[in-house]
Coordinates of C-alpha atoms in Angstrom, one line a residue:
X1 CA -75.6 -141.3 -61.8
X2 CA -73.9 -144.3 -59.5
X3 CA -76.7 -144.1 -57.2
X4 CA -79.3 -144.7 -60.3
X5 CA -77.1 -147.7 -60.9
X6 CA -76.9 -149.1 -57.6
X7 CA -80.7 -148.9 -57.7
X8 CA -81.2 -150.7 -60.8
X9 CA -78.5 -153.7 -59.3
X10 CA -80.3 -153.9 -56.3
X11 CA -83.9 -153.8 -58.2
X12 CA -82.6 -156.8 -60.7
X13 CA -81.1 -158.6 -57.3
X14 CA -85.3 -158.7 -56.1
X15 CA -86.1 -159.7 -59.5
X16 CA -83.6 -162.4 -59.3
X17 CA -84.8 -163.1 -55.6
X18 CA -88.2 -163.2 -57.0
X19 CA -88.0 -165.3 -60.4
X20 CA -89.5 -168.8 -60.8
X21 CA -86.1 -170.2 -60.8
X22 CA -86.4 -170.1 -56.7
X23 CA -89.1 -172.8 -57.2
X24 CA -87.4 -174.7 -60.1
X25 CA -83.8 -175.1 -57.7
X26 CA -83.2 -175.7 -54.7
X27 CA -81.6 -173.2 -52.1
X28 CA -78.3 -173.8 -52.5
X29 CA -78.3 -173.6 -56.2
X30 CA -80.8 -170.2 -55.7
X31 CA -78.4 -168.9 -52.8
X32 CA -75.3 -169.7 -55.6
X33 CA -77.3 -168.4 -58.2
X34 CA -77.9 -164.7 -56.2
X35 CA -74.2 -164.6 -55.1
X36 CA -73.5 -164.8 -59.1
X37 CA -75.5 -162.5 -59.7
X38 CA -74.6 -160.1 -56.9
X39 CA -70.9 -160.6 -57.9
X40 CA -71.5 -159.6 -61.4
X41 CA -73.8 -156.7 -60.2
X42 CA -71.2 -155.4 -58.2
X43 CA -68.2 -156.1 -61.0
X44 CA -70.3 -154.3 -63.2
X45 CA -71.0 -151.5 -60.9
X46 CA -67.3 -150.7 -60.4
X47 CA -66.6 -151.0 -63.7
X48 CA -69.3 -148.4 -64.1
X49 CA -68.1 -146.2 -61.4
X50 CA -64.5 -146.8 -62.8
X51 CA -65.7 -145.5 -66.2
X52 CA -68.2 -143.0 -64.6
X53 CA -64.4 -141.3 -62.5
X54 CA -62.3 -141.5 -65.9
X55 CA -65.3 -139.3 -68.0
X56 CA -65.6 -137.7 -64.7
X57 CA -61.5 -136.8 -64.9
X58 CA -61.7 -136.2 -68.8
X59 CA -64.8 -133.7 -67.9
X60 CA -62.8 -132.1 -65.0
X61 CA -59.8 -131.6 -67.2
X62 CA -61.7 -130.5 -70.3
X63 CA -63.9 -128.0 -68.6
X64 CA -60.3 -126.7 -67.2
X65 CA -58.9 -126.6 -70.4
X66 CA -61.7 -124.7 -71.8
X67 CA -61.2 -122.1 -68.7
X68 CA -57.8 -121.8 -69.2
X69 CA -58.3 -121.5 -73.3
X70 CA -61.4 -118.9 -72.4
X71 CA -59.4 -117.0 -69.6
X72 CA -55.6 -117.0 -72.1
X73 CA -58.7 -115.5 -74.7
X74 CA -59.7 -112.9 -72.4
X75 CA -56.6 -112.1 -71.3
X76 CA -55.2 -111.9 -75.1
X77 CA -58.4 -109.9 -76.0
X78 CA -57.5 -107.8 -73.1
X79 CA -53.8 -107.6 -74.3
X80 CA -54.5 -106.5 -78.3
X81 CA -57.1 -104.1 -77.1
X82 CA -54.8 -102.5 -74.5
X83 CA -52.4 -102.6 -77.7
X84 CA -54.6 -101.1 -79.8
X85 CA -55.8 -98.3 -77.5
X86 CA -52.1 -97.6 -77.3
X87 CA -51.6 -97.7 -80.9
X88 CA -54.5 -95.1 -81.1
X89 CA -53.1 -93.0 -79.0
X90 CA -49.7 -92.8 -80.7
X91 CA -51.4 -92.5 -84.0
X92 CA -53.4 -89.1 -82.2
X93 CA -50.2 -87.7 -81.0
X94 CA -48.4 -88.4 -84.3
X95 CA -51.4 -86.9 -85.9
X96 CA -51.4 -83.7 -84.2
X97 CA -47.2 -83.4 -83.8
X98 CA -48.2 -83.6 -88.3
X99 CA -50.7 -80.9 -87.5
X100 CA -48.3 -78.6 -85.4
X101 CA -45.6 -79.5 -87.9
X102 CA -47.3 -78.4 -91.1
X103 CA -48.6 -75.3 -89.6
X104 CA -45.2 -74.2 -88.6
X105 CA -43.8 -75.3 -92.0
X106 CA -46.6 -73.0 -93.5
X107 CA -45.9 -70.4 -91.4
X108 CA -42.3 -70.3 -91.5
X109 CA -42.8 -70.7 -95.7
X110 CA -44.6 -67.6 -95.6
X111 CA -42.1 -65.8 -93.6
X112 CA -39.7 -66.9 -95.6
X113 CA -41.6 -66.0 -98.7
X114 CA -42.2 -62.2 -97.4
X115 CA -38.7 -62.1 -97.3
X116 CA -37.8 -62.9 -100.6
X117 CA -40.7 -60.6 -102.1
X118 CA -39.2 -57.7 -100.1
X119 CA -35.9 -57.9 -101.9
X120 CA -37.8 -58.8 -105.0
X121 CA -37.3 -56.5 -107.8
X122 CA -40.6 -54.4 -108.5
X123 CA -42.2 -53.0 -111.9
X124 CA -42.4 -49.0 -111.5
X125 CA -43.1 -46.6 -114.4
X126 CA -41.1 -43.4 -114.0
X127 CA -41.0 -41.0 -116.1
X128 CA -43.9 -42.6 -118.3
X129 CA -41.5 -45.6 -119.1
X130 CA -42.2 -48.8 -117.1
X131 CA -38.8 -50.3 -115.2
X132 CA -38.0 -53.1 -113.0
X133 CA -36.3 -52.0 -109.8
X134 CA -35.3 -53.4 -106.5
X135 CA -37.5 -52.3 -103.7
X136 CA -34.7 -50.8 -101.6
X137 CA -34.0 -48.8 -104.6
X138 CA -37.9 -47.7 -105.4
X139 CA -37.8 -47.1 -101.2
X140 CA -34.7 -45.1 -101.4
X141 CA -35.8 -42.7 -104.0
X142 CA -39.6 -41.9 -102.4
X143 CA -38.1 -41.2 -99.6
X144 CA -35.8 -38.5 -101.5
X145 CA -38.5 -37.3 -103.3
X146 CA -40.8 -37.3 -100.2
X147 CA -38.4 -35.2 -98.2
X148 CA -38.3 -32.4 -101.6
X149 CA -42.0 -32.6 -101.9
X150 CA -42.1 -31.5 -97.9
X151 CA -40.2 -28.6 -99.0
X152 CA -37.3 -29.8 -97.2
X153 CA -34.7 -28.8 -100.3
X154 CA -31.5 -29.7 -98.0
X155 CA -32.3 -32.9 -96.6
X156 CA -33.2 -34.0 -100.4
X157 CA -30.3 -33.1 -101.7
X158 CA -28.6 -35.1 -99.3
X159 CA -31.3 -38.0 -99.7
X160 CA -30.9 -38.2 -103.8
X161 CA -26.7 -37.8 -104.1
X162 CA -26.7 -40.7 -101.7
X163 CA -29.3 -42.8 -103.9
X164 CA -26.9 -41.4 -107.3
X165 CA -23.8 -43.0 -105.2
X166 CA -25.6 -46.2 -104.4
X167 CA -27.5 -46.5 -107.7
X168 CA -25.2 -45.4 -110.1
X169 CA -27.2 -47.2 -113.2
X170 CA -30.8 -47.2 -111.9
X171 CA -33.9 -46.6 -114.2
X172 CA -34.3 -43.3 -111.6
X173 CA -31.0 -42.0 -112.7
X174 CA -32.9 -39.2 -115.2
X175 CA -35.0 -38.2 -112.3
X176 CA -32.3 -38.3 -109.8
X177 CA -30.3 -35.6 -111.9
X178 CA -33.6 -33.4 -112.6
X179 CA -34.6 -33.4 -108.4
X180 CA -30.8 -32.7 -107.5
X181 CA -31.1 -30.0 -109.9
X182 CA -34.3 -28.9 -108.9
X183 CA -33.4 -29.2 -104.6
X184 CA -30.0 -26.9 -105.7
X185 CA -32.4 -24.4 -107.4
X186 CA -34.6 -24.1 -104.6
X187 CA -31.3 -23.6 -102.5
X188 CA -30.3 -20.6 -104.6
X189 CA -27.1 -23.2 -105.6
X190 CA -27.7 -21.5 -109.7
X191 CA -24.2 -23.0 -110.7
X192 CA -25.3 -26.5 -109.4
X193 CA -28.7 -26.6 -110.6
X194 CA -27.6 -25.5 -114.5
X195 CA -25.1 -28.2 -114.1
X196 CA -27.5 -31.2 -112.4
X197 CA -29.9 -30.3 -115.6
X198 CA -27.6 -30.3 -118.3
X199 CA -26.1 -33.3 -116.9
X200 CA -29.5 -34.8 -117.8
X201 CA -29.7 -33.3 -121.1
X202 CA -26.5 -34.5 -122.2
X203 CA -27.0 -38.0 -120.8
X204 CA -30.6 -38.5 -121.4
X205 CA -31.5 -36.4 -124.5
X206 CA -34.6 -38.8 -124.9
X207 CA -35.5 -38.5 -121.9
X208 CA -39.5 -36.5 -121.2
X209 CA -37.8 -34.7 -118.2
X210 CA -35.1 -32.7 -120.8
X211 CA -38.2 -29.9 -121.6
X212 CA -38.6 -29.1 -117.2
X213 CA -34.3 -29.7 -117.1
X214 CA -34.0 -26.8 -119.5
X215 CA -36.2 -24.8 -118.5
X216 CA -34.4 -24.5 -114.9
X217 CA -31.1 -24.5 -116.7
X218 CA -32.6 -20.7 -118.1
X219 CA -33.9 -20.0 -115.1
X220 CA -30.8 -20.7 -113.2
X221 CA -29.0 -18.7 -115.5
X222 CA -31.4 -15.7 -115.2
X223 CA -31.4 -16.0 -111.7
X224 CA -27.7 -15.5 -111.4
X225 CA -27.7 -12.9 -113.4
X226 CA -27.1 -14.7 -117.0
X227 CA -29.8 -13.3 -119.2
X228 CA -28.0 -13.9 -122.2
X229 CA -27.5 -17.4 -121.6
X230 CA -31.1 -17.9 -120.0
X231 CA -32.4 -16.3 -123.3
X232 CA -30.7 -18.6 -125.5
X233 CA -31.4 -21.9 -123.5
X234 CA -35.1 -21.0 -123.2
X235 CA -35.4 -20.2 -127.1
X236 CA -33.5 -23.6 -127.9
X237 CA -36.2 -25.3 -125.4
X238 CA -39.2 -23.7 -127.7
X239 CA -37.2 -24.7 -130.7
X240 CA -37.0 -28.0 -129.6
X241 CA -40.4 -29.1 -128.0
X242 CA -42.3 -26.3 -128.9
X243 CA -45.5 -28.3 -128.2
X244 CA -44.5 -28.7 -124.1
X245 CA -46.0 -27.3 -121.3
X246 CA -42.1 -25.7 -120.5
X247 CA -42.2 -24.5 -123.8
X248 CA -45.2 -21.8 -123.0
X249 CA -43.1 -20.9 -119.8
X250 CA -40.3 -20.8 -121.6
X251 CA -42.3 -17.8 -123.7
X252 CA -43.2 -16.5 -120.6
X253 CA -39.7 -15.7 -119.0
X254 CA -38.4 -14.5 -122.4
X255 CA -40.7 -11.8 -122.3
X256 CA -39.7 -10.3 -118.1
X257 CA -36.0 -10.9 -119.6
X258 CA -35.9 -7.9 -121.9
X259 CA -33.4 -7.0 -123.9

């Protein structure tokens, strides 16, 4: 740009050199009248370079500016993503610590709930009657009745006076009575058996087990030698359930007892 305007001083210095004024002065007025101009050219030059530096200056410092605004930019658009990319990276960790976290709540919630159910009390129908009963309980008294069902009359014996000390009011407390009565039958213990049975008779008079409890209270008694007293337990059995299936065996042992 200055050299553009040094051209066009030096181009209106020929024109001045070369205008009709050179023939209407004289030379010193023309020499004079060059010099002027010159001097002006020249003021006006620096002037123009003068202004040509300061928008120069204001250029420089804007286009500086503008780096430094662009680079902070970058460098804050560096800064947030780096922040974000952390944040993203905490929210994944937090997300899967939740993951890890609920997973062992569930699981340790269904732990804990199979515990509870286990000591949950349980519906059970004995005897035709339905009951609510803890599971230890219901546990306690298969197992009894397991061990007499294997024939095992001793170890049942043992199994179902433990469950009568521990359960003392249980909804098995009829059938505890008939099997303790029925494991000292099968043990030959007559004097035991008669009195397991009538035990349920007299406590449980309602109960559908008092038919099967008499009947082994005769047979007891016949078995140990009480034909008399197996007689007249066995006739009172038909007398009162004539209709049950111990009432027909009841029949039948009358009749190999003889007079």
């Amino acid at each position: 740009m200055r050299a553009a305007l040094a051209q066009g001083a030096l181009a209106l210095a020929l024109i001045a050199g070369a205008s009709p004024a050179h023939a209407l002065f004289g030379d010193d007025e023309a020499r004079k009248a060059i010099l002027d101009l010159r001097g002006r050219v020249q003021q006006y030059q620096e002037t123009t370079d003068q202004r040509l530096a300061k928008i120069e200056a204001q250029l420089a410092d804007l286009v500086s500016r503008l780096s430094n605004a662009q680079l902070d930019n970058q460098s804050q658009a560096d800064q947030l993503r780096q922040e974000i990319s952390k944040l993203r990276g905490q929210i994944e960790v937090q997300a899967h610590e939740l993951a890890v976290t609920q997973r062992q709540l569930r699981e340790q919630l269904a732990t804990v709930d199979n515990r509870i159910r286990r000591f949950e009390p349980v519906e059970v129908e004995i005897d035709g009657r339905k009951a609510t009963v803890d599971q230890t309980e219901r546990k306690a008294f298969e197992a009894a009745l397991a061990l007499f069902r294997a024939g095992d009359f001793k170890s049942a014996l043992v199994a179902f006076n433990q469950f009568q000390g521990q359960y003392p009011d249980s909804a098995y407390s009829p059938a505890v009575h008939f099997w303790i009565g029925s494991s000292q039958f099968a043990l030959k213990d007559y004097k035991g058996a008669i009195a397991s049975h009538e035990a349920l008779v007299s406590k449980f008079p309602q109960n559908p087990r008092v038919p099967d409890a008499l009947l082994n209270i005769g047979y007891a008694q016949a078995e140990s030698g009480d034909r008399a007293g197996a007689r007249k337990t066995l006739q009172s059995l038909i007398d009162r359930h004539p209709q049950s299936p111990a009432a027909q065996l009841a029949r039948d042992r009358i009749a190999t007892l003889g007079r």
